mmCIF file of C-alpha atoms in Angstrom:
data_model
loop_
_atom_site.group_PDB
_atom_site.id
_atom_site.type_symbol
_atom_site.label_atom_id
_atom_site.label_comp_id
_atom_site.label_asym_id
_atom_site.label_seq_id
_atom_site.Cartn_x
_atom_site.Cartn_y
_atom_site.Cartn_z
ATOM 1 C CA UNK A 142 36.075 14.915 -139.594
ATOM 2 C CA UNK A 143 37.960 17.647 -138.256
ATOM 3 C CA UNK A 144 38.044 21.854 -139.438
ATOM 4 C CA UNK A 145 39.828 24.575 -138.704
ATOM 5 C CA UNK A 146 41.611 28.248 -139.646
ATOM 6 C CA UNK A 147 44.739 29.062 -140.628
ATOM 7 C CA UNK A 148 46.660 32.587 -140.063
ATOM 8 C CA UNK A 149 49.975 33.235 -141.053
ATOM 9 C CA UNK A 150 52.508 35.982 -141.724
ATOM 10 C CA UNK A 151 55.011 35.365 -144.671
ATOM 11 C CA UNK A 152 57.999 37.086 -146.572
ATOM 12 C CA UNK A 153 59.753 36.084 -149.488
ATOM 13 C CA UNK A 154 62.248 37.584 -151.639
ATOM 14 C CA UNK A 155 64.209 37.764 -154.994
ATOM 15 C CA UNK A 156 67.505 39.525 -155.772
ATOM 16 C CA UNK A 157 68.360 41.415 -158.400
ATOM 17 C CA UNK A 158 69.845 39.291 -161.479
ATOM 18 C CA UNK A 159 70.191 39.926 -165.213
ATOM 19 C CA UNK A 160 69.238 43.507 -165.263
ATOM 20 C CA UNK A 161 65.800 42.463 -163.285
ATOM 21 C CA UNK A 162 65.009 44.704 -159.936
ATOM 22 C CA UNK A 163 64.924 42.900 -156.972
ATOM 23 C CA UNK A 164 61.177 41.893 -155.611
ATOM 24 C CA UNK A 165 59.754 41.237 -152.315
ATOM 25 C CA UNK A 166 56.643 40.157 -150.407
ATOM 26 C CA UNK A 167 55.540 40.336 -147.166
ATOM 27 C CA UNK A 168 52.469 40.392 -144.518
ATOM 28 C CA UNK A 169 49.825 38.359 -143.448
ATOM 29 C CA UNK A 170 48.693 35.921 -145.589
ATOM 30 C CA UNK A 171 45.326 35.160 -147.082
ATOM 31 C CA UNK A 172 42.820 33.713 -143.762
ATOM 32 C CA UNK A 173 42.322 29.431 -144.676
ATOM 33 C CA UNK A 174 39.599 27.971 -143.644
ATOM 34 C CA UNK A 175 40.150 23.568 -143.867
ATOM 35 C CA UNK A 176 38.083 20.516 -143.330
ATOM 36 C CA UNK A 177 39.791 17.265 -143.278
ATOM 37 C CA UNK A 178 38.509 13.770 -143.081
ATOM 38 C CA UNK A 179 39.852 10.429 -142.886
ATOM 39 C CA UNK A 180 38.271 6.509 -143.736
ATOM 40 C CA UNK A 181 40.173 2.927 -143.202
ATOM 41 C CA UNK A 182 40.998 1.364 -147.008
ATOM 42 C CA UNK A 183 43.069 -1.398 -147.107
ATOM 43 C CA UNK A 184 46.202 -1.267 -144.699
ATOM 44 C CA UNK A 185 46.130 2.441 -144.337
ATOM 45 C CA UNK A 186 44.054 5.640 -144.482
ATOM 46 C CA UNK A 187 42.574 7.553 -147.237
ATOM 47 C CA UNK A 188 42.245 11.021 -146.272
ATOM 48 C CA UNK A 189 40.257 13.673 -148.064
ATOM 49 C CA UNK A 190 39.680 17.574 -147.741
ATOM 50 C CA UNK A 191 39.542 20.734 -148.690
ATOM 51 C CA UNK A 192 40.964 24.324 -148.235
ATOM 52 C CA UNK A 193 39.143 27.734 -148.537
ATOM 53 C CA UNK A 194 41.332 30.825 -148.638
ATOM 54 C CA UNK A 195 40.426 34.335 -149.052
ATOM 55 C CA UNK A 196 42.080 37.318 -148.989
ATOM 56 C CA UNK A 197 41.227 39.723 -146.055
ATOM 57 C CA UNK A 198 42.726 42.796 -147.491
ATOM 58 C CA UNK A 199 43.484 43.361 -151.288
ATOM 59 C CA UNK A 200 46.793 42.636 -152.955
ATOM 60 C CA UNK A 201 48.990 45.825 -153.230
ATOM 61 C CA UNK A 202 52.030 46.170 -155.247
ATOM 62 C CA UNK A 203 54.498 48.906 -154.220
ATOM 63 C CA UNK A 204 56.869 51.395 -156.053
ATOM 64 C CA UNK A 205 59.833 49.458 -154.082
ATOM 65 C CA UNK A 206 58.272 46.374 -156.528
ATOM 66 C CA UNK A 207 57.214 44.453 -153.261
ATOM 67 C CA UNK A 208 53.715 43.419 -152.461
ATOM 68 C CA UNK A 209 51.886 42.424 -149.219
ATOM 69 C CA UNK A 210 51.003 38.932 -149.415
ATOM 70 C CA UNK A 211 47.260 38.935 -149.853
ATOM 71 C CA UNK A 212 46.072 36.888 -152.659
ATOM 72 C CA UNK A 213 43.477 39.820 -153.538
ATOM 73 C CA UNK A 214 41.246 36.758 -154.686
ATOM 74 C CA UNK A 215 39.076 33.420 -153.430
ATOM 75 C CA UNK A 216 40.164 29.921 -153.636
ATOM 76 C CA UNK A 217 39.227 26.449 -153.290
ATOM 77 C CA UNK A 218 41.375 23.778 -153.415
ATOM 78 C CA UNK A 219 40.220 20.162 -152.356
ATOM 79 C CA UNK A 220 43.089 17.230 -151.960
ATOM 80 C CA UNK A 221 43.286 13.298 -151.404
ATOM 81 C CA UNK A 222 46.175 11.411 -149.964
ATOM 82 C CA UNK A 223 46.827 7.564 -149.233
ATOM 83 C CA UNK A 224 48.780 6.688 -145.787
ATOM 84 C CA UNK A 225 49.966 3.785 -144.348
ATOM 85 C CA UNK A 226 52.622 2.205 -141.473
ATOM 86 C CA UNK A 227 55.671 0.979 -142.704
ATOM 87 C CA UNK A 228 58.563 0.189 -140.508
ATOM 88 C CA UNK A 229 58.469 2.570 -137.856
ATOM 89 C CA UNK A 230 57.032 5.757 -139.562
ATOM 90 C CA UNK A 231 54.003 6.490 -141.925
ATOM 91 C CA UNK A 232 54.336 6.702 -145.502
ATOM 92 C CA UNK A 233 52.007 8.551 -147.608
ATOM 93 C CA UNK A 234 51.087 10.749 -150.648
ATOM 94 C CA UNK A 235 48.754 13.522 -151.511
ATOM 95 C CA UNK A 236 47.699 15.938 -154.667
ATOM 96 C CA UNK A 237 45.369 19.181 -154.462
ATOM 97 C CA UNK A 238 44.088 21.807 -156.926
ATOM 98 C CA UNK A 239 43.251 24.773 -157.051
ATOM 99 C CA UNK A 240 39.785 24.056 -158.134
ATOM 100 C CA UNK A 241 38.176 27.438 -157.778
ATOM 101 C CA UNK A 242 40.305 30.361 -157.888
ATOM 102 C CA UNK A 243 38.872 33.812 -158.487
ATOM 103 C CA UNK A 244 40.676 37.051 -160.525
ATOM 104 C CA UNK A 245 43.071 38.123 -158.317
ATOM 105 C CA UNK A 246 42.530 42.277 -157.553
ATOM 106 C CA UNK A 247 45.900 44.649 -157.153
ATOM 107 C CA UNK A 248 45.603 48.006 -156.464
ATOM 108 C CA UNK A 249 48.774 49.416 -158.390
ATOM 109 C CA UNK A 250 50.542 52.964 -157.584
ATOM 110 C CA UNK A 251 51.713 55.454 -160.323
ATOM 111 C CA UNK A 252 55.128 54.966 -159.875
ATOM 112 C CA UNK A 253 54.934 50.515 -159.965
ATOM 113 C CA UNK A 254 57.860 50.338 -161.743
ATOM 114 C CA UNK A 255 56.476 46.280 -162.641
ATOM 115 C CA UNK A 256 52.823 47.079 -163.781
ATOM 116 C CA UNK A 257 51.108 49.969 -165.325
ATOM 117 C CA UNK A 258 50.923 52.636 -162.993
ATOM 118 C CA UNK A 259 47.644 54.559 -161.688
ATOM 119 C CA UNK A 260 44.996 51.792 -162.268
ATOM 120 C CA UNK A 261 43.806 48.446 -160.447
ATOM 121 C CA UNK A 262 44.948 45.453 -162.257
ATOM 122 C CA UNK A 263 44.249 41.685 -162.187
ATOM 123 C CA UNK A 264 45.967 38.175 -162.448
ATOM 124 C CA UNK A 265 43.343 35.282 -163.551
ATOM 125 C CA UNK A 266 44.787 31.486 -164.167
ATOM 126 C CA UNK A 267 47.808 30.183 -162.020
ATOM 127 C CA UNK A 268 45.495 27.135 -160.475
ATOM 128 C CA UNK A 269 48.599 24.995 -159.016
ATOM 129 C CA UNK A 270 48.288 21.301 -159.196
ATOM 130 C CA UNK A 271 50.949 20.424 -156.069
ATOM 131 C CA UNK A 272 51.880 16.563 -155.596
ATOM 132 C CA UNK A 273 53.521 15.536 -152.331
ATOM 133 C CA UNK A 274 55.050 12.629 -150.811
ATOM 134 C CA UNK A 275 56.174 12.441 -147.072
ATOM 135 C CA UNK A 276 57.272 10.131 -144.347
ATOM 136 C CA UNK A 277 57.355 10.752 -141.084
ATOM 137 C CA UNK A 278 58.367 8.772 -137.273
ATOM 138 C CA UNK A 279 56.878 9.339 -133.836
ATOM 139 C CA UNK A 280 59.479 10.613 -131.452
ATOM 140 C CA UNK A 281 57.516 10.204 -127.687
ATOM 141 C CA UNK A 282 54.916 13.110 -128.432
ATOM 142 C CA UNK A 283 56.853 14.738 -131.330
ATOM 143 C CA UNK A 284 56.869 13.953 -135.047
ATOM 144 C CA UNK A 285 59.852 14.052 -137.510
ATOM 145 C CA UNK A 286 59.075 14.006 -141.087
ATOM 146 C CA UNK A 287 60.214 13.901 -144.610
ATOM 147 C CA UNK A 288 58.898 15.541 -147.991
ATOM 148 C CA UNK A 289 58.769 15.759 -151.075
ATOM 149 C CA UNK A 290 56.494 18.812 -152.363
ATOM 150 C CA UNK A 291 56.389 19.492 -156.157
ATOM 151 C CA UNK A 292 53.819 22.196 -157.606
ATOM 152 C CA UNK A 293 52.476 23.139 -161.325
ATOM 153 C CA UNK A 294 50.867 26.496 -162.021
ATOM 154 C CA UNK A 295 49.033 27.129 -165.299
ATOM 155 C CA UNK A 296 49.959 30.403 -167.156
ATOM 156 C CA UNK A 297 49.253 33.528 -165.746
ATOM 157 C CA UNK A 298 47.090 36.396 -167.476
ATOM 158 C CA UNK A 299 47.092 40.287 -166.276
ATOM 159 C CA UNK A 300 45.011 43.145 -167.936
ATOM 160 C CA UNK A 301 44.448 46.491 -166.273
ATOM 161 C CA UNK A 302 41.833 49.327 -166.930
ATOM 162 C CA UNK A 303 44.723 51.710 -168.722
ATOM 163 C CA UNK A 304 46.133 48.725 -170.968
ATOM 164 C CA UNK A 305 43.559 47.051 -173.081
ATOM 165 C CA UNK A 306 45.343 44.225 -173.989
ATOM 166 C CA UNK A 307 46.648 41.830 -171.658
ATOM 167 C CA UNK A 308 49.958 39.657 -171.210
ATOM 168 C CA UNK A 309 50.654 36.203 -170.140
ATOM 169 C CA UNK A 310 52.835 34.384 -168.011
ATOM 170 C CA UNK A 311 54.239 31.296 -168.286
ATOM 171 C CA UNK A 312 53.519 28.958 -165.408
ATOM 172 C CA UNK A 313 55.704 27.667 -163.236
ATOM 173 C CA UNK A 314 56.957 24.572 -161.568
ATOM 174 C CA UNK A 315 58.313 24.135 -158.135
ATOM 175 C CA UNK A 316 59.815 22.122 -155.545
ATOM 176 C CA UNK A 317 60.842 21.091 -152.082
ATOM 177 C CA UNK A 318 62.669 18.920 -150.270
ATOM 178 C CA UNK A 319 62.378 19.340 -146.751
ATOM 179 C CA UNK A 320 62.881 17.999 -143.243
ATOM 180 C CA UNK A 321 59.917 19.050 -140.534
ATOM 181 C CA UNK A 322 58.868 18.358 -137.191
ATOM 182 C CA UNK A 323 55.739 18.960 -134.660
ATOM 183 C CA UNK A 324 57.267 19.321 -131.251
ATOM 184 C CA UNK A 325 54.367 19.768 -128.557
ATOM 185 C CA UNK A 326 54.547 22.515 -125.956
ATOM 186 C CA UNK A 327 51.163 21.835 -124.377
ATOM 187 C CA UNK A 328 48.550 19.209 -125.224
ATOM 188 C CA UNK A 329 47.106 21.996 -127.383
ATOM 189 C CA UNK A 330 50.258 23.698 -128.108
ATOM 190 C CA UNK A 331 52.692 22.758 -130.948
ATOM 191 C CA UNK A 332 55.383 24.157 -132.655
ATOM 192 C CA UNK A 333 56.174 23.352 -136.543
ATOM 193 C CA UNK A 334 59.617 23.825 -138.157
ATOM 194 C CA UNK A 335 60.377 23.479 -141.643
ATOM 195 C CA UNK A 336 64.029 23.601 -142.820
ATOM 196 C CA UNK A 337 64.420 22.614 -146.713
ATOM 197 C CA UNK A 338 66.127 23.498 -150.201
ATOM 198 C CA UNK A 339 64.266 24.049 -153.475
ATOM 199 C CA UNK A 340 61.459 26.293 -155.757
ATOM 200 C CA UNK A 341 59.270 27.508 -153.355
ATOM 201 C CA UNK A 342 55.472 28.323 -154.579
ATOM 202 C CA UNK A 343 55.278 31.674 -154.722
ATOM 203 C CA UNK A 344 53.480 35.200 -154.859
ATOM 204 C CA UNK A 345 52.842 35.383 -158.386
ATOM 205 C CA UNK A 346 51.418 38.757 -157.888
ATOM 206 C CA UNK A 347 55.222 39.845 -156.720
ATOM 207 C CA UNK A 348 57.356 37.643 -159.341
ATOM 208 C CA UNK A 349 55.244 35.963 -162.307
ATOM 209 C CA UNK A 350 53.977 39.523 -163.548
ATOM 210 C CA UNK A 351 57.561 40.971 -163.459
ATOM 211 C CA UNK A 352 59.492 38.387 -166.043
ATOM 212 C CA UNK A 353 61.357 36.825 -163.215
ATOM 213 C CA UNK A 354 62.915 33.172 -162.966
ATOM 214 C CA UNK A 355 63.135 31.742 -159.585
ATOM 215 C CA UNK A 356 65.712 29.929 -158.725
ATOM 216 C CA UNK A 357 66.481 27.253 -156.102
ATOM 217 C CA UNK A 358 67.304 28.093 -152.377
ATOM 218 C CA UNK A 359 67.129 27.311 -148.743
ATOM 219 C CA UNK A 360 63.956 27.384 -147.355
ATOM 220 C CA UNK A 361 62.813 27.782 -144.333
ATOM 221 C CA UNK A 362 59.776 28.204 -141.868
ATOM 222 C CA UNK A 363 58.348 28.420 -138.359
ATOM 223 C CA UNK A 364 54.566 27.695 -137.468
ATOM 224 C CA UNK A 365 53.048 26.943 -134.660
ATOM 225 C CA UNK A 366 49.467 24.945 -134.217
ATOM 226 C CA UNK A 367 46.841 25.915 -131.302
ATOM 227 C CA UNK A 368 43.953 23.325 -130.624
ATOM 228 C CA UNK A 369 40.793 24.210 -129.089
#
């Protein structure tokens, strides 16, 4: 078994298209806290495990119709995955969902020009179901890797304390197909690129609740791991 916590900083964005307003999101994201394990079955490994994020800060959404890029909400989501050698790599699935997932909390100005103004709002639903298939080759004491991520959100619903009805979203679906590599700095120092094209998941607090379609792109991103 092995745990650990994640920290990250994240921005996305959407342009303007069809008479929509343009929408962004920024800032740290919500604090993960991960347990993984791992048992022999067959020719490969079965691996099992479990995420825990929260949001350290609520989610706020701006007159500019950006957001920060806290959740405003807890969730859970546990995931299995099946791995095994073949040829020179490793060749393996996953799936996760979002098990648990509290109301999300937004703290909305006067001005939002996506929600009603003045009042704190909420999101509840969205629980993503994400599938994801990868292979990847050892390269001395680096990794190259392949995958294929796709992700299905249920329907989103928002209600505020001005409006007393609320409104639903459609879920979503979303892909990637990507290229990535762990290249080690240190023994406890790695760097993680990402570099691929598709339907990211995103912020629904910054595009779900405003009637936008997203629409594929290049995607790209730039991690790096610390081991203690």
């Amino acid at each position: 078994l092995s745990a650990g916590l994640k920290l990250g900083y994240q921005t996305e964005a959407v342009p303007s298209s069809g008479g929509v307003a343009s929408s962004s999101a920024k800032g740290l994201t919500d604090t993960d806290v991960f347990l993984n394990g791992r048992v022999m079955v067959g020719p490969g490994l079965f691996r099992f495990g479990g995420d825990l994020s929260f949001a350290s800060g609520g989610s706020v959404a701006n007159s500019d119709n950006s957001v920060n890029e806290y959740s405003g909400g807890i969730t859970f989501t546990p995931r299995v995955g099946y791995e095994q050698l073949v040829g020179a790599g490793t060749l393996g699935a996953r799936v996760s969902y979002d098990l648990i997932q509290t109301d999300r909390n937004i703290s909305v100005p006067s001005n939002s020009p996506t929600y009603t103004g003045g009042t704190n709002a909420k999101l509840a639903g969205g629980n993503v179901l994400t599938f994801t298939a990868f292979y990847e080759m050892p390269i001395a004491n680096n990794i190259l890797g392949f995958d294929l991520n796709v992700s299905k959100s249920n329907s989103t619903k928002y209600s505020d304390t001005i409006t007393p009805s609320t409104d639903d979203y459609d879920g979503y679906t979303g892909y990637i197909v990507a290229a990535y590599a762990s290249f080690e700095v240190t023994p406890s120092i790695k760097i993680l690129p990402t570099l691929g094209y598709g339907v990211p998941r995103v912020n629904l607090t910054a595009f779900d609740s405003a009637g936008q379609t997203m629409s594929a792109g290049i995607y790209a991103s730039l991690a790096a791991r610390f081991e203690f």
